[in-house]
PDB file as gemmi writes it, atoms N, CA and C in Angstrom:
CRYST1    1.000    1.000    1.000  90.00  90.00  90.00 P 1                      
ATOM      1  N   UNK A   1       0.849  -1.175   0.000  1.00  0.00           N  
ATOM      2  CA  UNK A   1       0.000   0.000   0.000  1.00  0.00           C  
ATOM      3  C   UNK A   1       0.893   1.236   0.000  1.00  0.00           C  
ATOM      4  N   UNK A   2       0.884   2.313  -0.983  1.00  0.00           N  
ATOM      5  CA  UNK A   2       1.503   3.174  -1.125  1.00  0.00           C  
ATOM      6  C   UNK A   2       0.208   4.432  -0.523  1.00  0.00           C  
ATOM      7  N   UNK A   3       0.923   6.039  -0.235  1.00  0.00           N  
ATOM      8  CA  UNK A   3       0.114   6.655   0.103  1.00  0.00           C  
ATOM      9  C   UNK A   3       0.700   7.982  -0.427  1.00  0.00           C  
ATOM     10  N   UNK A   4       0.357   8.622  -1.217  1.00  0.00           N  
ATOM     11  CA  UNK A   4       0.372   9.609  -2.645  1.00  0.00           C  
ATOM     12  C   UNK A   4       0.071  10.830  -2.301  1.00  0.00           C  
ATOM     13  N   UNK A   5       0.001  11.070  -0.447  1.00  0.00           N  
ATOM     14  CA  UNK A   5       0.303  12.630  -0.426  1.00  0.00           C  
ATOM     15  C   UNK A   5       1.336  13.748  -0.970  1.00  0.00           C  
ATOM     16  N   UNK A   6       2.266  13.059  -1.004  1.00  0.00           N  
ATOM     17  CA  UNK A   6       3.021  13.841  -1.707  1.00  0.00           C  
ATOM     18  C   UNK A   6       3.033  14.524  -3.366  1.00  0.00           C  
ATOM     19  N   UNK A   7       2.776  13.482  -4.201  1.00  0.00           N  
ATOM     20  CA  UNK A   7       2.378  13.542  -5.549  1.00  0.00           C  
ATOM     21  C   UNK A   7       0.759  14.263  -5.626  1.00  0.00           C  
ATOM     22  N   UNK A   8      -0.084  14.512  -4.970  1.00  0.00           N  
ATOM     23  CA  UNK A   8      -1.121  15.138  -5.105  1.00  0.00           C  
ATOM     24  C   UNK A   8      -0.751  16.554  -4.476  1.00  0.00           C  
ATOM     25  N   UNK A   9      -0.158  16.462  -3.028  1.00  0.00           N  
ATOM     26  CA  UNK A   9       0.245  17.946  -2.844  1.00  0.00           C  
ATOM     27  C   UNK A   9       1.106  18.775  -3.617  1.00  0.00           C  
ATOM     28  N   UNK A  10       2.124  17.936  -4.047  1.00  0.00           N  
ATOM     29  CA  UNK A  10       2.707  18.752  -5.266  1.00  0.00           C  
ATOM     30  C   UNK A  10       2.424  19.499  -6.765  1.00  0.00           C  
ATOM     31  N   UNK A  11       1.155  18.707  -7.041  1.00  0.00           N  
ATOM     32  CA  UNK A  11       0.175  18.694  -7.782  1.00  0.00           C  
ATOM     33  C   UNK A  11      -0.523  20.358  -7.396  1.00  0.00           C  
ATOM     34  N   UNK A  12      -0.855  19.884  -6.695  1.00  0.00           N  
ATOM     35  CA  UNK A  12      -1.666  21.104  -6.239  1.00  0.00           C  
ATOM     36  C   UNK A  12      -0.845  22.920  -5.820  1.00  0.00           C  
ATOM     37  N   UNK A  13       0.599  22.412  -5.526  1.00  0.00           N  
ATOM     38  CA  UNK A  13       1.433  23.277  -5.496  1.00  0.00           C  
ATOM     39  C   UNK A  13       1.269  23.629  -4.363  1.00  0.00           C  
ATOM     40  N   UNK A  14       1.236  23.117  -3.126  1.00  0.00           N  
ATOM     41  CA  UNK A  14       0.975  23.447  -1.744  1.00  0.00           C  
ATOM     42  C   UNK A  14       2.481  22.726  -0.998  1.00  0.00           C  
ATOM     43  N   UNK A  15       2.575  23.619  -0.161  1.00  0.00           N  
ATOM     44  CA  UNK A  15       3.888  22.965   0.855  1.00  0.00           C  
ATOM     45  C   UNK A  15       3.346  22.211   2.078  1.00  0.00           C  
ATOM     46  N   UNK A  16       4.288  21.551   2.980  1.00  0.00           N  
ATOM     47  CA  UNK A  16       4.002  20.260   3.923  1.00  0.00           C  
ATOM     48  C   UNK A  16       3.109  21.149   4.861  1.00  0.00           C  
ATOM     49  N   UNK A  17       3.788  22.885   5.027  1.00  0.00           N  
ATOM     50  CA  UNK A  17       2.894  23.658   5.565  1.00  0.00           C  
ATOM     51  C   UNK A  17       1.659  24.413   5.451  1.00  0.00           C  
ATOM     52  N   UNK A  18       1.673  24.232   4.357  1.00  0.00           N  
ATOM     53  CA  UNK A  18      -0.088  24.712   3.722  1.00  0.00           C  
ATOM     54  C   UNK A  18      -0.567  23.401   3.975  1.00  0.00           C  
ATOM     55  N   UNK A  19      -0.147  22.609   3.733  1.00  0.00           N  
ATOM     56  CA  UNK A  19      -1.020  21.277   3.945  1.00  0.00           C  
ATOM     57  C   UNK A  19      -1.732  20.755   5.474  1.00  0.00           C  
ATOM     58  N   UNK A  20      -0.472  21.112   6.601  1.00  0.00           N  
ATOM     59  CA  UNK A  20      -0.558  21.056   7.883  1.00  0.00           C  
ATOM     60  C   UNK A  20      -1.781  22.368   8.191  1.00  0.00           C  
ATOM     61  N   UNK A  21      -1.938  23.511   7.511  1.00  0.00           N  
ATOM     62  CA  UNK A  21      -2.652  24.442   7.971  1.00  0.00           C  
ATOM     63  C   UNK A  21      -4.103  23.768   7.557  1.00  0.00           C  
ATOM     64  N   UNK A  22      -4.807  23.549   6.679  1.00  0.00           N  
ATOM     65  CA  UNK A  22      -5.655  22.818   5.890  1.00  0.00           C  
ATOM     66  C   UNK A  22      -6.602  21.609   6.187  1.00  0.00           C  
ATOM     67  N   UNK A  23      -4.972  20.817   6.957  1.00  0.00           N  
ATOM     68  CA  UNK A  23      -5.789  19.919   7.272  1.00  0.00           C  
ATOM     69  C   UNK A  23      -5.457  19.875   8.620  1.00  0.00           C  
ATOM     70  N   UNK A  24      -4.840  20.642   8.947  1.00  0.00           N  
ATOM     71  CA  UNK A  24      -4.821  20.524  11.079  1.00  0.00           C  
ATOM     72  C   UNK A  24      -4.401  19.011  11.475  1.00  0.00           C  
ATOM     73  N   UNK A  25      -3.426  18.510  10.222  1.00  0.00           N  
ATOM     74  CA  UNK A  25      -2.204  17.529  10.900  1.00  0.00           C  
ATOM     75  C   UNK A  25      -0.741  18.206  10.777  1.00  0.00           C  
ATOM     76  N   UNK A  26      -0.601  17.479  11.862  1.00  0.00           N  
ATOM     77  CA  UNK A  26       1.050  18.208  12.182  1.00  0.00           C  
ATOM     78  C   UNK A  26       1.670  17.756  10.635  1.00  0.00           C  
ATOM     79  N   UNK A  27       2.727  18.633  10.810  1.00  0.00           N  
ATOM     80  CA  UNK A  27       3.575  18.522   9.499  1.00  0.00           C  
ATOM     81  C   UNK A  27       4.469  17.435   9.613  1.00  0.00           C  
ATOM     82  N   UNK A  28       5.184  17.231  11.102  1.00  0.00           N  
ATOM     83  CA  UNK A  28       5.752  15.811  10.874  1.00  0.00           C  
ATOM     84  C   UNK A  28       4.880  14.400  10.628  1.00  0.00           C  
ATOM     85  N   UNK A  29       3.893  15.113  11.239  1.00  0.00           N  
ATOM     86  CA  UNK A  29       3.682  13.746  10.775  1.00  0.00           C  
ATOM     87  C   UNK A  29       2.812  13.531   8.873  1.00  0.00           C  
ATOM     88  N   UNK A  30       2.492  14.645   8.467  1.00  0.00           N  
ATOM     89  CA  UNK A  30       2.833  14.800   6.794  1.00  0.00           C  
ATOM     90  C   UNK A  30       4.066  14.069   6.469  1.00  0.00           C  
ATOM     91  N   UNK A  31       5.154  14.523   6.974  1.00  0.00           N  
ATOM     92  CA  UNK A  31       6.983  14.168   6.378  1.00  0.00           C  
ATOM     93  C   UNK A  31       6.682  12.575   6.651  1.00  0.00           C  
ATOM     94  N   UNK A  32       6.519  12.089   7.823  1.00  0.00           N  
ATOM     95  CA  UNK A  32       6.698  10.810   8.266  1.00  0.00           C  
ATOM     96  C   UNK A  32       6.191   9.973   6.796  1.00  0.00           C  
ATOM     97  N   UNK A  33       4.554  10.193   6.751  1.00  0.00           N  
ATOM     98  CA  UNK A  33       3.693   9.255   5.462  1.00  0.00           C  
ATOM     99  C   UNK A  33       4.314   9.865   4.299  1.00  0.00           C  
ATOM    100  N   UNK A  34       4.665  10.939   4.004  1.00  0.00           N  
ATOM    101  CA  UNK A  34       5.363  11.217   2.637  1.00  0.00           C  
ATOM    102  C   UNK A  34       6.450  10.284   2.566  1.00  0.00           C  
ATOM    103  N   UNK A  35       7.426   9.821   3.561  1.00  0.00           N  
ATOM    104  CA  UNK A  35       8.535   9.367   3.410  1.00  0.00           C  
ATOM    105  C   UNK A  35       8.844   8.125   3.525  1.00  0.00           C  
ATOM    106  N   UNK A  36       7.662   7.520   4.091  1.00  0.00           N  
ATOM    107  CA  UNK A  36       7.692   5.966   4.067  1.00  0.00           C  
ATOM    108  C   UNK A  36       8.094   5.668   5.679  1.00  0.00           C  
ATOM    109  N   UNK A  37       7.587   6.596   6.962  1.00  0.00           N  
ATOM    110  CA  UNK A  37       8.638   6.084   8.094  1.00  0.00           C  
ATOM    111  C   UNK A  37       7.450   5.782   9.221  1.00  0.00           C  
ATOM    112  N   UNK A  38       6.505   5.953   8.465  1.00  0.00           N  
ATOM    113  CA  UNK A  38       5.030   5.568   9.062  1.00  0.00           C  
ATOM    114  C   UNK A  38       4.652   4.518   8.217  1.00  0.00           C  
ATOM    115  N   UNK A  39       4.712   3.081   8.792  1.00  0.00           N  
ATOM    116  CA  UNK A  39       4.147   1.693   7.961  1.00  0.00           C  
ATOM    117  C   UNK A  39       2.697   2.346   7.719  1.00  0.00           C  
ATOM    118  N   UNK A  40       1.871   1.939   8.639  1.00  0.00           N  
ATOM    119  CA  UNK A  40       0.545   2.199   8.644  1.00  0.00           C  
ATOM    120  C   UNK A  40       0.064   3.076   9.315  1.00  0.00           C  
ATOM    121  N   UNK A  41      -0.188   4.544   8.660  1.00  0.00           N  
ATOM    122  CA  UNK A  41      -0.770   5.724   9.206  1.00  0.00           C  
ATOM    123  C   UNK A  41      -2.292   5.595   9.626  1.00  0.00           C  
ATOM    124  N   UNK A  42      -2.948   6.017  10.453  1.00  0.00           N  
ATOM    125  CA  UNK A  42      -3.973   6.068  11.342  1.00  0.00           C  
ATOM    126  C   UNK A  42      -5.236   6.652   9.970  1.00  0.00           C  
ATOM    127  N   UNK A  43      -6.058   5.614   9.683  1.00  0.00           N  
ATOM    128  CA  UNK A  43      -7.115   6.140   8.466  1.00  0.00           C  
ATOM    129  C   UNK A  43      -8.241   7.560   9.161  1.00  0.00           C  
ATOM    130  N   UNK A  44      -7.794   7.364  10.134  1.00  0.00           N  
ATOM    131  CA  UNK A  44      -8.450   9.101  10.791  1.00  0.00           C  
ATOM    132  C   UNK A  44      -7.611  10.355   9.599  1.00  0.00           C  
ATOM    133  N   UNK A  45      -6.370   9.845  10.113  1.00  0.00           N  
ATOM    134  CA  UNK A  45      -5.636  11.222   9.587  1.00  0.00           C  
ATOM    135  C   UNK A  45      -5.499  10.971   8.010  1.00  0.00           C  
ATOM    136  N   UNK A  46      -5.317   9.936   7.232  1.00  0.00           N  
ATOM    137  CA  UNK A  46      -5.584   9.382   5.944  1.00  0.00           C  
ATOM    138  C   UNK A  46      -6.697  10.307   5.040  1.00  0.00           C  
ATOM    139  N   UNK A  47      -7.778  10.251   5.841  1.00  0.00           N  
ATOM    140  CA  UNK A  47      -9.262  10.601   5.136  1.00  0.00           C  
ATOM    141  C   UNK A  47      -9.173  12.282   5.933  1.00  0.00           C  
ATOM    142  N   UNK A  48      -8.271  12.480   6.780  1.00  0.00           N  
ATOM    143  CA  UNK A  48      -8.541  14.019   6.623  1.00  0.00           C  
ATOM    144  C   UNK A  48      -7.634  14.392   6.059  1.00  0.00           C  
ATOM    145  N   UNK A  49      -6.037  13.735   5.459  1.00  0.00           N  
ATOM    146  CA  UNK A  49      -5.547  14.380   4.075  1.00  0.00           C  
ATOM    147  C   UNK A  49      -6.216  14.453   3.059  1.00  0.00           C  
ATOM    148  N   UNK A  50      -7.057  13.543   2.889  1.00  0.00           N  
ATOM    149  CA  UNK A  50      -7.745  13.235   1.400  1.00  0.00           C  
ATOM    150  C   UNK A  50      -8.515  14.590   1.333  1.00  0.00           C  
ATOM    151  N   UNK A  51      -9.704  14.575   2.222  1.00  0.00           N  
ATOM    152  CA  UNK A  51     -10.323  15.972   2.302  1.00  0.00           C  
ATOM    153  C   UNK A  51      -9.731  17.123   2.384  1.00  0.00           C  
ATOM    154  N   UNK A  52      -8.555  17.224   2.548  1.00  0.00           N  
ATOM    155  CA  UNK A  52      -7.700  18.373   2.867  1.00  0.00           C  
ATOM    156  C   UNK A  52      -7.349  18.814   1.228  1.00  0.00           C  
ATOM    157  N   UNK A  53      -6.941  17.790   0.857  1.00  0.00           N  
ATOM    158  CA  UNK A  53      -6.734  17.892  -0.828  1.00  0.00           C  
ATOM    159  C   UNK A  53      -7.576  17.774  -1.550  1.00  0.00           C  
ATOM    160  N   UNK A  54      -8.762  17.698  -1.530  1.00  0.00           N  
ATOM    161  CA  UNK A  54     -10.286  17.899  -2.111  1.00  0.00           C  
ATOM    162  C   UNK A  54     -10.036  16.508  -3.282  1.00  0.00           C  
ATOM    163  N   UNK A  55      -9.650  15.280  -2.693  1.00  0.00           N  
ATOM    164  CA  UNK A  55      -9.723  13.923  -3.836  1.00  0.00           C  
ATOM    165  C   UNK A  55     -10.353  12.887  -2.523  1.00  0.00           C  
ATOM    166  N   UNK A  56     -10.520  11.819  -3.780  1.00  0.00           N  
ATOM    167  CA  UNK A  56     -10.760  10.711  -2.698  1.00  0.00           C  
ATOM    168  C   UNK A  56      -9.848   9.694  -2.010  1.00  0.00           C  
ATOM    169  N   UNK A  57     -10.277   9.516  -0.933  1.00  0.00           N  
ATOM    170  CA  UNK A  57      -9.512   8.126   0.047  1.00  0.00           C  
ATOM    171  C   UNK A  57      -9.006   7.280  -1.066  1.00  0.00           C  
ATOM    172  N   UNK A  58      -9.447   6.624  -2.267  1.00  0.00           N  
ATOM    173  CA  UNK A  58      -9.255   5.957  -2.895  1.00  0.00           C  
ATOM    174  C   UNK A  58      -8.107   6.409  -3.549  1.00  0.00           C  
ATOM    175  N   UNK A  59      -8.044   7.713  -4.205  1.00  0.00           N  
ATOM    176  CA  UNK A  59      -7.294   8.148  -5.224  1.00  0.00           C  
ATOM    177  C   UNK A  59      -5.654   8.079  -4.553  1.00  0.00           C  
ATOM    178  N   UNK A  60      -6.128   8.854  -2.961  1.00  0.00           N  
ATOM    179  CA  UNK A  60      -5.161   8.713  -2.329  1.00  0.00           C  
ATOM    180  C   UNK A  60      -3.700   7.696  -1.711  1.00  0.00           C  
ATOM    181  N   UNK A  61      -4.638   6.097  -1.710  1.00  0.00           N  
ATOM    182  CA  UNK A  61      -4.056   5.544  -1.162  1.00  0.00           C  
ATOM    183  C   UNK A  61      -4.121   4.192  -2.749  1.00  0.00           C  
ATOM    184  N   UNK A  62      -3.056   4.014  -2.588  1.00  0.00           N  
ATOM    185  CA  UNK A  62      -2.922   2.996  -3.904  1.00  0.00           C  
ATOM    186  C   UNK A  62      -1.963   1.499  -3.715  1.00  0.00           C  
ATOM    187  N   UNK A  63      -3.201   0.514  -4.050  1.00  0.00           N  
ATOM    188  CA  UNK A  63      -3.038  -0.539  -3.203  1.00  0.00           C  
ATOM    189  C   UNK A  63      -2.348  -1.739  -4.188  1.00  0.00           C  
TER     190      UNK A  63                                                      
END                                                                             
């Protein structure tokens, strides 16, 4: 399971800190799932990146 915050936020042209403002998750822990140092991130905070980036859970996470 891969998780494609990064490639959608970049997309969108937003930094780890617009993203943290947006979606009211800390930014490390943005860096952590961008970077692979979080196996399995908490689908709480998953589905409030997704909404944060206006796509779906699905688009987001690629299995």
């Amino acid at each position: 399971m891969e998780i494609l915050i990064k490639e959608y936020r970049l997309k969108k042209d937003l930094s780890i800190r617009d993203l943290e403002k947006i979606s009211k998750i800390n930014r490390s822990v943005i860096s952590r799932i961008e970077n692979n140092k979080t196996y399995y991130p908490n689908i709480y905070t998953v589905c409030k990146l997704a909404t944060a980036l206006k796509i779906s859970l699905n688009d987001l996470v690629k299995y």
